[in-house]
PDB file of C-alpha atoms in Angstrom:
ATOM      1  CA  UNK N   1     252.262 209.755  93.319  1.00  0.00           C
ATOM      2  CA  UNK N   2     254.918 210.390  91.351  1.00  0.00           C
ATOM      3  CA  UNK N   3     257.242 213.969  91.292  1.00  0.00           C
ATOM      4  CA  UNK N   4     258.597 215.593  88.544  1.00  0.00           C
ATOM      5  CA  UNK N   5     262.469 216.290  87.394  1.00  0.00           C
ATOM      6  CA  UNK N   6     265.179 217.941  86.105  1.00  0.00           C
ATOM      7  CA  UNK N   7     267.527 216.634  87.279  1.00  0.00           C
ATOM      8  CA  UNK N   8     267.301 212.665  86.746  1.00  0.00           C
ATOM      9  CA  UNK N   9     268.682 211.263  90.268  1.00  0.00           C
ATOM     10  CA  UNK N  10     272.353 209.201  89.423  1.00  0.00           C
ATOM     11  CA  UNK N  11     273.006 211.568  86.611  1.00  0.00           C
ATOM     12  CA  UNK N  12     276.984 210.669  86.330  1.00  0.00           C
ATOM     13  CA  UNK N  13     278.371 214.308  84.329  1.00  0.00           C
ATOM     14  CA  UNK N  14     282.087 213.789  84.140  1.00  0.00           C
ATOM     15  CA  UNK N  15     282.980 218.064  85.326  1.00  0.00           C
ATOM     16  CA  UNK N  16     286.724 217.125  85.347  1.00  0.00           C
ATOM     17  CA  UNK N  17     287.351 216.510  82.916  1.00  0.00           C
ATOM     18  CA  UNK N  18     286.462 219.712  81.485  1.00  0.00           C
ATOM     19  CA  UNK N  19     288.340 221.250  84.143  1.00  0.00           C
ATOM     20  CA  UNK N  20     291.459 222.824  81.781  1.00  0.00           C
ATOM     21  CA  UNK N  21     289.039 224.178  79.873  1.00  0.00           C
ATOM     22  CA  UNK N  22     287.514 225.666  81.856  1.00  0.00           C
ATOM     23  CA  UNK N  23     290.062 227.217  84.464  1.00  0.00           C
ATOM     24  CA  UNK N  24     292.722 228.050  80.615  1.00  0.00           C
ATOM     25  CA  UNK N  25     288.628 230.263  80.250  1.00  0.00           C
ATOM     26  CA  UNK N  26     288.313 231.437  83.766  1.00  0.00           C
ATOM     27  CA  UNK N  27     291.564 232.402  84.059  1.00  0.00           C
ATOM     28  CA  UNK N  28     290.488 234.467  81.285  1.00  0.00           C
ATOM     29  CA  UNK N  29     287.817 236.201  82.047  1.00  0.00           C
ATOM     30  CA  UNK N  30     289.739 237.667  85.344  1.00  0.00           C
ATOM     31  CA  UNK N  31     292.761 238.390  83.217  1.00  0.00           C
ATOM     32  CA  UNK N  32     290.001 240.406  81.305  1.00  0.00           C
ATOM     33  CA  UNK N  33     288.961 242.584  84.776  1.00  0.00           C
ATOM     34  CA  UNK N  34     291.638 243.578  85.923  1.00  0.00           C
ATOM     35  CA  UNK N  35     292.582 244.566  82.369  1.00  0.00           C
ATOM     36  CA  UNK N  36     289.054 246.436  81.354  1.00  0.00           C
ATOM     37  CA  UNK N  37     289.066 246.972  85.004  1.00  0.00           C
ATOM     38  CA  UNK N  38     292.599 249.363  84.038  1.00  0.00           C
ATOM     39  CA  UNK N  39     291.668 250.664  80.192  1.00  0.00           C
ATOM     40  CA  UNK N  40     287.762 251.065  80.742  1.00  0.00           C
ATOM     41  CA  UNK N  41     287.068 252.221  83.829  1.00  0.00           C
ATOM     42  CA  UNK N  42     283.626 251.985  86.056  1.00  0.00           C
ATOM     43  CA  UNK N  43     281.220 253.061  85.079  1.00  0.00           C
ATOM     44  CA  UNK N  44     280.494 255.245  88.366  1.00  0.00           C
ATOM     45  CA  UNK N  45     277.072 255.820  89.952  1.00  0.00           C
ATOM     46  CA  UNK N  46     276.449 259.423  92.079  1.00  0.00           C
ATOM     47  CA  UNK N  47     277.384 257.352  94.816  1.00  0.00           C
ATOM     48  CA  UNK N  48     280.275 257.647  94.418  1.00  0.00           C
ATOM     49  CA  UNK N  49     282.238 259.448  92.080  1.00  0.00           C
ATOM     50  CA  UNK N  50     279.838 262.613  93.512  1.00  0.00           C
ATOM     51  CA  UNK N  51     277.598 264.784  92.320  1.00  0.00           C
ATOM     52  CA  UNK N  52     273.404 266.166  91.905  1.00  0.00           C
ATOM     53  CA  UNK N  53     270.762 263.500  90.792  1.00  0.00           C
ATOM     54  CA  UNK N  54     267.565 264.356  89.574  1.00  0.00           C
ATOM     55  CA  UNK N  55     264.512 262.191  88.307  1.00  0.00           C
ATOM     56  CA  UNK N  56     261.055 263.872  87.312  1.00  0.00           C
ATOM     57  CA  UNK N  57     258.072 262.575  86.343  1.00  0.00           C
ATOM     58  CA  UNK N  58     256.548 265.616  83.423  1.00  0.00           C
ATOM     59  CA  UNK N  59     253.226 265.924  82.424  1.00  0.00           C
ATOM     60  CA  UNK N  60     252.796 263.770  79.337  1.00  0.00           C
ATOM     61  CA  UNK N  61     255.587 262.951  76.800  1.00  0.00           C
ATOM     62  CA  UNK N  62     259.448 264.628  78.068  1.00  0.00           C
ATOM     63  CA  UNK N  63     261.029 267.257  75.482  1.00  0.00           C
ATOM     64  CA  UNK N  64     264.174 266.361  76.504  1.00  0.00           C
ATOM     65  CA  UNK N  65     265.783 269.324  74.138  1.00  0.00           C
ATOM     66  CA  UNK N  66     264.240 271.736  76.118  1.00  0.00           C
ATOM     67  CA  UNK N  67     264.602 270.520  78.891  1.00  0.00           C
ATOM     68  CA  UNK N  68     268.655 270.329  77.952  1.00  0.00           C
ATOM     69  CA  UNK N  69     267.942 273.846  76.695  1.00  0.00           C
ATOM     70  CA  UNK N  70     267.244 275.355  79.604  1.00  0.00           C
ATOM     71  CA  UNK N  71     269.338 273.908  81.836  1.00  0.00           C
ATOM     72  CA  UNK N  72     272.390 274.772  79.685  1.00  0.00           C
ATOM     73  CA  UNK N  73     271.646 278.407  80.117  1.00  0.00           C
ATOM     74  CA  UNK N  74     272.590 278.111  83.919  1.00  0.00           C
ATOM     75  CA  UNK N  75     276.491 277.027  82.946  1.00  0.00           C
ATOM     76  CA  UNK N  76     277.307 273.722  85.526  1.00  0.00           C
ATOM     77  CA  UNK N  77     279.312 272.275  83.836  1.00  0.00           C
ATOM     78  CA  UNK N  78     279.116 268.797  83.036  1.00  0.00           C
ATOM     79  CA  UNK N  79     274.675 267.921  82.659  1.00  0.00           C
ATOM     80  CA  UNK N  80     272.964 264.749  81.092  1.00  0.00           C
ATOM     81  CA  UNK N  81     269.330 264.424  79.743  1.00  0.00           C
ATOM     82  CA  UNK N  82     267.588 260.148  79.154  1.00  0.00           C
ATOM     83  CA  UNK N  83     265.684 259.432  78.822  1.00  0.00           C
ATOM     84  CA  UNK N  84     264.065 256.947  82.084  1.00  0.00           C
ATOM     85  CA  UNK N  85     261.846 254.076  82.508  1.00  0.00           C
ATOM     86  CA  UNK N  86     258.117 255.028  80.722  1.00  0.00           C
ATOM     87  CA  UNK N  87     258.368 257.913  77.829  1.00  0.00           C
ATOM     88  CA  UNK N  88     257.647 260.265  81.339  1.00  0.00           C
ATOM     89  CA  UNK N  89     260.457 260.612  83.222  1.00  0.00           C
ATOM     90  CA  UNK N  90     263.598 261.682  83.171  1.00  0.00           C
ATOM     91  CA  UNK N  91     267.041 261.419  84.841  1.00  0.00           C
ATOM     92  CA  UNK N  92     269.397 264.809  84.954  1.00  0.00           C
ATOM     93  CA  UNK N  93     272.912 264.417  86.264  1.00  0.00           C
ATOM     94  CA  UNK N  94     274.807 267.359  87.155  1.00  0.00           C
ATOM     95  CA  UNK N  95     278.389 267.800  87.602  1.00  0.00           C
ATOM     96  CA  UNK N  96     279.314 267.426  91.708  1.00  0.00           C
ATOM     97  CA  UNK N  97     280.453 271.884  92.656  1.00  0.00           C
ATOM     98  CA  UNK N  98     283.724 272.318  94.243  1.00  0.00           C
ATOM     99  CA  UNK N  99     285.478 274.161  96.711  1.00  0.00           C
ATOM    100  CA  UNK N 100     284.854 273.981 100.090  1.00  0.00           C
ATOM    101  CA  UNK N 101     281.006 274.677 100.670  1.00  0.00           C
ATOM    102  CA  UNK N 102     280.727 271.902  98.413  1.00  0.00           C
ATOM    103  CA  UNK N 103     277.230 271.355  99.962  1.00  0.00           C
ATOM    104  CA  UNK N 104     275.294 274.423 100.283  1.00  0.00           C
ATOM    105  CA  UNK N 105     276.931 274.814  96.076  1.00  0.00           C
ATOM    106  CA  UNK N 106     275.011 270.912  95.929  1.00  0.00           C
ATOM    107  CA  UNK N 107     271.911 272.736  97.021  1.00  0.00           C
ATOM    108  CA  UNK N 108     271.407 276.186  95.525  1.00  0.00           C
ATOM    109  CA  UNK N 109     272.205 274.160  92.580  1.00  0.00           C
ATOM    110  CA  UNK N 110     269.418 271.816  92.792  1.00  0.00           C
ATOM    111  CA  UNK N 111     266.771 275.140  93.787  1.00  0.00           C
ATOM    112  CA  UNK N 112     268.328 276.220  90.937  1.00  0.00           C
ATOM    113  CA  UNK N 113     267.148 273.742  88.882  1.00  0.00           C
ATOM    114  CA  UNK N 114     264.241 273.611  89.393  1.00  0.00           C
ATOM    115  CA  UNK N 115     262.709 277.406  89.479  1.00  0.00           C
ATOM    116  CA  UNK N 116     264.164 276.621  85.740  1.00  0.00           C
ATOM    117  CA  UNK N 117     262.573 273.152  84.899  1.00  0.00           C
ATOM    118  CA  UNK N 118     258.675 275.332  87.403  1.00  0.00           C
ATOM    119  CA  UNK N 119     255.580 273.391  88.695  1.00  0.00           C
ATOM    120  CA  UNK N 120     254.905 271.363  85.634  1.00  0.00           C
ATOM    121  CA  UNK N 121     257.158 268.876  87.222  1.00  0.00           C
ATOM    122  CA  UNK N 122     257.650 265.994  89.985  1.00  0.00           C
ATOM    123  CA  UNK N 123     259.843 265.214  91.701  1.00  0.00           C
ATOM    124  CA  UNK N 124     260.781 261.701  92.402  1.00  0.00           C
ATOM    125  CA  UNK N 125     264.229 261.745  93.014  1.00  0.00           C
ATOM    126  CA  UNK N 126     266.555 264.021  94.577  1.00  0.00           C
ATOM    127  CA  UNK N 127     270.164 262.860  95.610  1.00  0.00           C
ATOM    128  CA  UNK N 128     273.074 265.263  96.428  1.00  0.00           C
ATOM    129  CA  UNK N 129     276.201 263.246  96.981  1.00  0.00           C
ATOM    130  CA  UNK N 130     279.663 265.534  97.949  1.00  0.00           C
ATOM    131  CA  UNK N 131     282.801 264.579  96.134  1.00  0.00           C
ATOM    132  CA  UNK N 132     284.155 263.811  99.535  1.00  0.00           C
ATOM    133  CA  UNK N 133     280.928 261.752 100.437  1.00  0.00           C
ATOM    134  CA  UNK N 134     281.860 259.901  97.540  1.00  0.00           C
ATOM    135  CA  UNK N 135     285.963 259.193  98.116  1.00  0.00           C
ATOM    136  CA  UNK N 136     284.734 257.669 101.996  1.00  0.00           C
ATOM    137  CA  UNK N 137     281.916 255.561  99.950  1.00  0.00           C
ATOM    138  CA  UNK N 138     284.383 254.435  97.863  1.00  0.00           C
ATOM    139  CA  UNK N 139     286.427 252.740 100.269  1.00  0.00           C
ATOM    140  CA  UNK N 140     283.919 251.105 101.900  1.00  0.00           C
ATOM    141  CA  UNK N 141     282.244 249.471  99.339  1.00  0.00           C
ATOM    142  CA  UNK N 142     285.690 248.030  98.150  1.00  0.00           C
ATOM    143  CA  UNK N 143     286.546 247.123 101.788  1.00  0.00           C
ATOM    144  CA  UNK N 144     283.296 245.322 102.919  1.00  0.00           C
ATOM    145  CA  UNK N 145     284.168 243.621  99.868  1.00  0.00           C
ATOM    146  CA  UNK N 146     287.452 242.323 100.213  1.00  0.00           C
ATOM    147  CA  UNK N 147     286.608 241.657 104.325  1.00  0.00           C
ATOM    148  CA  UNK N 148     283.526 239.754 103.015  1.00  0.00           C
ATOM    149  CA  UNK N 149     285.682 236.718 101.298  1.00  0.00           C
ATOM    150  CA  UNK N 150     288.157 237.141 104.079  1.00  0.00           C
ATOM    151  CA  UNK N 151     285.873 236.542 106.246  1.00  0.00           C
ATOM    152  CA  UNK N 152     284.204 232.664 104.163  1.00  0.00           C
ATOM    153  CA  UNK N 153     287.920 232.157 103.389  1.00  0.00           C
ATOM    154  CA  UNK N 154     287.724 231.503 107.593  1.00  0.00           C
ATOM    155  CA  UNK N 155     284.498 230.173 108.180  1.00  0.00           C
ATOM    156  CA  UNK N 156     285.727 227.664 105.438  1.00  0.00           C
ATOM    157  CA  UNK N 157     288.601 227.411 107.250  1.00  0.00           C
ATOM    158  CA  UNK N 158     287.128 226.150 110.619  1.00  0.00           C
ATOM    159  CA  UNK N 159     284.433 223.821 108.851  1.00  0.00           C
ATOM    160  CA  UNK N 160     286.578 222.214 106.459  1.00  0.00           C
ATOM    161  CA  UNK N 161     290.393 222.374 105.554  1.00  0.00           C
ATOM    162  CA  UNK N 162     293.097 224.466 104.471  1.00  0.00           C
ATOM    163  CA  UNK N 163     292.418 223.166 101.009  1.00  0.00           C
ATOM    164  CA  UNK N 164     288.766 223.396 101.380  1.00  0.00           C
ATOM    165  CA  UNK N 165     288.871 226.933 101.872  1.00  0.00           C
ATOM    166  CA  UNK N 166     291.982 227.398  98.917  1.00  0.00           C
ATOM    167  CA  UNK N 167     289.000 226.069  96.767  1.00  0.00           C
ATOM    168  CA  UNK N 168     286.221 228.352  98.014  1.00  0.00           C
ATOM    169  CA  UNK N 169     287.647 231.289  98.206  1.00  0.00           C
ATOM    170  CA  UNK N 170     289.566 231.535  94.137  1.00  0.00           C
ATOM    171  CA  UNK N 171     286.405 230.624  93.156  1.00  0.00           C
ATOM    172  CA  UNK N 172     283.996 233.896  94.881  1.00  0.00           C
ATOM    173  CA  UNK N 173     287.199 236.189  94.226  1.00  0.00           C
ATOM    174  CA  UNK N 174     286.491 234.324  90.128  1.00  0.00           C
ATOM    175  CA  UNK N 175     283.417 235.377  90.726  1.00  0.00           C
ATOM    176  CA  UNK N 176     284.064 238.987  91.842  1.00  0.00           C
ATOM    177  CA  UNK N 177     285.926 238.989  89.520  1.00  0.00           C
ATOM    178  CA  UNK N 178     283.688 238.390  86.616  1.00  0.00           C
ATOM    179  CA  UNK N 179     280.578 240.818  86.534  1.00  0.00           C
ATOM    180  CA  UNK N 180     283.891 243.197  87.575  1.00  0.00           C
ATOM    181  CA  UNK N 181     284.692 242.549  83.961  1.00  0.00           C
ATOM    182  CA  UNK N 182     280.625 242.351  83.362  1.00  0.00           C
ATOM    183  CA  UNK N 183     280.511 246.328  84.575  1.00  0.00           C
ATOM    184  CA  UNK N 184     282.907 247.891  82.755  1.00  0.00           C
ATOM    185  CA  UNK N 185     282.255 245.961  79.872  1.00  0.00           C
ATOM    186  CA  UNK N 186     278.864 246.961  80.078  1.00  0.00           C
ATOM    187  CA  UNK N 187     279.760 250.612  81.761  1.00  0.00           C
ATOM    188  CA  UNK N 188     276.667 249.607  83.758  1.00  0.00           C
ATOM    189  CA  UNK N 189     276.324 251.637  86.288  1.00  0.00           C
ATOM    190  CA  UNK N 190     278.110 250.210  89.857  1.00  0.00           C
ATOM    191  CA  UNK N 191     276.675 252.732  92.671  1.00  0.00           C
ATOM    192  CA  UNK N 192     275.773 251.344  96.052  1.00  0.00           C
ATOM    193  CA  UNK N 193     273.788 249.321  94.120  1.00  0.00           C
ATOM    194  CA  UNK N 194     276.196 247.023  92.622  1.00  0.00           C
ATOM    195  CA  UNK N 195     278.451 246.359  96.071  1.00  0.00           C
ATOM    196  CA  UNK N 196     275.350 244.886  97.650  1.00  0.00           C
ATOM    197  CA  UNK N 197     274.899 242.583  94.938  1.00  0.00           C
ATOM    198  CA  UNK N 198     278.627 241.766  94.351  1.00  0.00           C
ATOM    199  CA  UNK N 199     277.668 241.418  98.371  1.00  0.00           C
ATOM    200  CA  UNK N 200     274.844 239.006  97.281  1.00  0.00           C
ATOM    201  CA  UNK N 201     276.840 237.339  94.880  1.00  0.00           C
ATOM    202  CA  UNK N 202     279.642 236.145  97.368  1.00  0.00           C
ATOM    203  CA  UNK N 203     276.848 234.834 100.020  1.00  0.00           C
ATOM    204  CA  UNK N 204     275.392 233.291  97.330  1.00  0.00           C
ATOM    205  CA  UNK N 205     278.471 231.278  95.497  1.00  0.00           C
ATOM    206  CA  UNK N 206     279.530 230.015  99.383  1.00  0.00           C
ATOM    207  CA  UNK N 207     276.089 228.491 100.250  1.00  0.00           C
ATOM    208  CA  UNK N 208     276.494 225.866  97.128  1.00  0.00           C
ATOM    209  CA  UNK N 209     280.099 226.189  96.680  1.00  0.00           C
ATOM    210  CA  UNK N 210     279.762 224.161 100.737  1.00  0.00           C
ATOM    211  CA  UNK N 211     276.922 222.916  99.626  1.00  0.00           C
ATOM    212  CA  UNK N 212     279.051 220.281  97.651  1.00  0.00           C
ATOM    213  CA  UNK N 213     282.141 220.330  99.985  1.00  0.00           C
ATOM    214  CA  UNK N 214     280.134 218.880 102.021  1.00  0.00           C
ATOM    215  CA  UNK N 215     279.111 215.736  99.627  1.00  0.00           C
ATOM    216  CA  UNK N 216     281.949 215.967  99.082  1.00  0.00           C
ATOM    217  CA  UNK N 217     283.601 215.381 102.499  1.00  0.00           C
ATOM    218  CA  UNK N 218     281.511 213.087 103.162  1.00  0.00           C
ATOM    219  CA  UNK N 219     282.081 210.599  99.984  1.00  0.00           C
ATOM    220  CA  UNK N 220     285.664 211.348 100.999  1.00  0.00           C
ATOM    221  CA  UNK N 221     284.758 208.920 104.809  1.00  0.00           C
ATOM    222  CA  UNK N 222     282.626 206.483 102.602  1.00  0.00           C
ATOM    223  CA  UNK N 223     284.806 205.940  99.285  1.00  0.00           C
ATOM    224  CA  UNK N 224     288.462 205.238 100.841  1.00  0.00           C
ATOM    225  CA  UNK N 225     289.904 203.889  97.132  1.00  0.00           C
ATOM    226  CA  UNK N 226     287.442 205.871  95.060  1.00  0.00           C
ATOM    227  CA  UNK N 227     290.064 208.960  92.676  1.00  0.00           C
ATOM    228  CA  UNK N 228     289.571 211.985  93.802  1.00  0.00           C
ATOM    229  CA  UNK N 229     288.459 213.124  90.378  1.00  0.00           C
ATOM    230  CA  UNK N 230     285.403 210.606  90.275  1.00  0.00           C
ATOM    231  CA  UNK N 231     284.472 211.590  93.754  1.00  0.00           C
ATOM    232  CA  UNK N 232     284.112 215.185  92.975  1.00  0.00           C
ATOM    233  CA  UNK N 233     282.229 213.900  89.650  1.00  0.00           C
ATOM    234  CA  UNK N 234     279.724 212.034  92.093  1.00  0.00           C
ATOM    235  CA  UNK N 235     279.589 214.684  95.050  1.00  0.00           C
ATOM    236  CA  UNK N 236     278.485 217.491  92.080  1.00  0.00           C
ATOM    237  CA  UNK N 237     276.041 214.935  90.744  1.00  0.00           C
ATOM    238  CA  UNK N 238     274.256 214.173  94.199  1.00  0.00           C
ATOM    239  CA  UNK N 239     273.454 217.622  94.381  1.00  0.00           C
ATOM    240  CA  UNK N 240     273.086 218.677  90.897  1.00  0.00           C
ATOM    241  CA  UNK N 241     269.323 218.403  91.176  1.00  0.00           C
ATOM    242  CA  UNK N 242     269.076 221.077  93.924  1.00  0.00           C
ATOM    243  CA  UNK N 243     271.498 222.926  92.813  1.00  0.00           C
ATOM    244  CA  UNK N 244     269.565 223.354  89.629  1.00  0.00           C
ATOM    245  CA  UNK N 245     266.206 223.723  91.463  1.00  0.00           C
ATOM    246  CA  UNK N 246     267.164 226.578  93.805  1.00  0.00           C
ATOM    247  CA  UNK N 247     268.991 228.457  91.211  1.00  0.00           C
ATOM    248  CA  UNK N 248     266.315 228.587  88.912  1.00  0.00           C
ATOM    249  CA  UNK N 249     263.361 229.559  91.442  1.00  0.00           C
ATOM    250  CA  UNK N 250     266.392 232.408  92.111  1.00  0.00           C
ATOM    251  CA  UNK N 251     266.545 233.316  89.034  1.00  0.00           C
ATOM    252  CA  UNK N 252     262.118 233.657  88.172  1.00  0.00           C
ATOM    253  CA  UNK N 253     262.174 236.253  90.982  1.00  0.00           C
ATOM    254  CA  UNK N 254     265.222 237.780  89.909  1.00  0.00           C
ATOM    255  CA  UNK N 255     263.124 238.549  86.385  1.00  0.00           C
ATOM    256  CA  UNK N 256     260.487 238.977  87.543  1.00  0.00           C
ATOM    257  CA  UNK N 257     262.497 241.986  89.598  1.00  0.00           C
ATOM    258  CA  UNK N 258     264.436 242.715  85.703  1.00  0.00           C
ATOM    259  CA  UNK N 259     261.252 242.764  83.844  1.00  0.00           C
ATOM    260  CA  UNK N 260     258.810 244.767  86.117  1.00  0.00           C
ATOM    261  CA  UNK N 261     261.020 246.880  89.043  1.00  0.00           C
ATOM    262  CA  UNK N 262     261.943 249.748  87.357  1.00  0.00           C
ATOM    263  CA  UNK N 263     264.180 251.531  86.007  1.00  0.00           C
ATOM    264  CA  UNK N 264     265.672 251.886  89.431  1.00  0.00           C
ATOM    265  CA  UNK N 265     266.677 248.129  90.398  1.00  0.00           C
ATOM    266  CA  UNK N 266     267.860 247.017  87.118  1.00  0.00           C
ATOM    267  CA  UNK N 267     271.400 247.637  87.527  1.00  0.00           C
ATOM    268  CA  UNK N 268     270.726 245.277  90.584  1.00  0.00           C
ATOM    269  CA  UNK N 269     268.801 242.685  89.017  1.00  0.00           C
ATOM    270  CA  UNK N 270     270.952 242.169  86.080  1.00  0.00           C
ATOM    271  CA  UNK N 271     273.599 241.526  88.033  1.00  0.00           C
ATOM    272  CA  UNK N 272     272.287 239.142  89.760  1.00  0.00           C
ATOM    273  CA  UNK N 273     270.774 237.160  87.471  1.00  0.00           C
ATOM    274  CA  UNK N 274     274.406 237.029  85.885  1.00  0.00           C
ATOM    275  CA  UNK N 275     276.458 236.331  89.647  1.00  0.00           C
ATOM    276  CA  UNK N 276     273.812 233.144  89.565  1.00  0.00           C
ATOM    277  CA  UNK N 277     275.167 231.079  86.309  1.00  0.00           C
ATOM    278  CA  UNK N 278     278.471 232.156  87.610  1.00  0.00           C
ATOM    279  CA  UNK N 279     278.061 231.564  91.009  1.00  0.00           C
ATOM    280  CA  UNK N 280     276.770 228.140  90.161  1.00  0.00           C
ATOM    281  CA  UNK N 281     279.779 227.601  87.404  1.00  0.00           C
ATOM    282  CA  UNK N 282     282.829 228.352  89.720  1.00  0.00           C
ATOM    283  CA  UNK N 283     280.749 225.941  92.517  1.00  0.00           C
ATOM    284  CA  UNK N 284     281.700 222.895  89.588  1.00  0.00           C
ATOM    285  CA  UNK N 285     284.384 224.238  87.109  1.00  0.00           C
ATOM    286  CA  UNK N 286     286.311 226.502  90.237  1.00  0.00           C
ATOM    287  CA  UNK N 287     285.928 225.638  93.600  1.00  0.00           C
ATOM    288  CA  UNK N 288     286.861 221.847  92.084  1.00  0.00           C
ATOM    289  CA  UNK N 289     289.692 221.335  90.157  1.00  0.00           C
ATOM    290  CA  UNK N 290     291.025 223.788  93.468  1.00  0.00           C
ATOM    291  CA  UNK N 291     289.854 220.607  95.433  1.00  0.00           C
ATOM    292  CA  UNK N 292     291.402 217.943  93.308  1.00  0.00           C
ATOM    293  CA  UNK N 293     295.263 220.530  92.382  1.00  0.00           C
ATOM    294  CA  UNK N 294     295.875 220.917  95.861  1.00  0.00           C
ATOM    295  CA  UNK N 295     293.769 217.538  96.787  1.00  0.00           C
ATOM    296  CA  UNK N 296     292.916 216.616 100.231  1.00  0.00           C
ATOM    297  CA  UNK N 297     293.204 214.456 102.717  1.00  0.00           C
ATOM    298  CA  UNK N 298     290.978 210.779 103.867  1.00  0.00           C
ATOM    299  CA  UNK N 299     290.642 210.887 107.299  1.00  0.00           C
ATOM    300  CA  UNK N 300     289.752 214.654 108.256  1.00  0.00           C
ATOM    301  CA  UNK N 301     286.992 212.991 109.521  1.00  0.00           C
ATOM    302  CA  UNK N 302     285.872 216.960 111.808  1.00  0.00           C
ATOM    303  CA  UNK N 303     287.507 218.885 109.062  1.00  0.00           C
ATOM    304  CA  UNK N 304     288.327 222.964 109.987  1.00  0.00           C
ATOM    305  CA  UNK N 305     291.693 223.549 111.908  1.00  0.00           C
ATOM    306  CA  UNK N 306     291.848 220.499 113.038  1.00  0.00           C
ATOM    307  CA  UNK N 307     292.090 218.565 111.561  1.00  0.00           C
ATOM    308  CA  UNK N 308     294.731 216.429 110.512  1.00  0.00           C
ATOM    309  CA  UNK N 309     295.905 216.210 106.824  1.00  0.00           C
ATOM    310  CA  UNK N 310     297.960 211.911 107.805  1.00  0.00           C
ATOM    311  CA  UNK N 311     297.044 211.356 104.129  1.00  0.00           C
ATOM    312  CA  UNK N 312     296.946 212.984 100.156  1.00  0.00           C
ATOM    313  CA  UNK N 313     293.844 211.463  98.029  1.00  0.00           C
ATOM    314  CA  UNK N 314     295.842 210.420  95.277  1.00  0.00           C
ATOM    315  CA  UNK N 315     293.247 206.925  94.362  1.00  0.00           C
ATOM    316  CA  UNK N 316     295.459 204.657  95.759  1.00  0.00           C
ATOM    317  CA  UNK N 317     294.422 205.582  99.966  1.00  0.00           C
TER     318      UNK N 317
END
């Protein structure tokens, strides 16, 4: 019985031939991410800038103009009202009250809004985040991403060698910056779910990179005289079928969530879909070329901190 294969087992795609173009493109993306972050900035959600978020469902199609007029007379400052998902779903955002007792003031604002809207609506979600809490969440979110990348660096260093660790971490930083660039460019709301998406992308990208690096290490022991660029190409081609199948099945699940999961998780799922593509790309076109640039020991059978680099892989071993 023959099995259907999307990718043949004996592919010979010369990935290393395009490494300069790929690295150049990635450098542009990473620089653009920094520029966009400074100039355009992230569209922080209520988790990170504080405020009040109320999701309601009206009886029939929502009259956005009428709701805006009703809330406009309350003197709440900046109020954003938008349709959310179905025609009867409405999302209301109110800036966080300032002052020493911001939490109590926020609760008072919620009660005012409920009083104006009346009993003819269904309150599906009410979230209140104070300015102090939102500031702490920003710091904790940044710290979580930085710690995850640092721990991944140590993990690869122990499991392989520092050259592998450098390649994997450059790929991780690339993936994080590329995803942040997407958020800045499209102004997708950046909230706690976005941090979860970034951490998931880091884990997914690292898993894909480890699979490739495992095969590279095996081939380093097996092919003592093969040129390193050819050896990396061989390793990527040998793991290509597994990479495509894993990415494809993950994408199917994410696409289903994107279509049927609702607006609440759509930003998270969109970031994950992008992360699948960028993580697979970086494992092939970023991690490999970095490893090729710094070289790696041919005789490091155990790798990690205990591996002793006696001879760089330059092709003449």
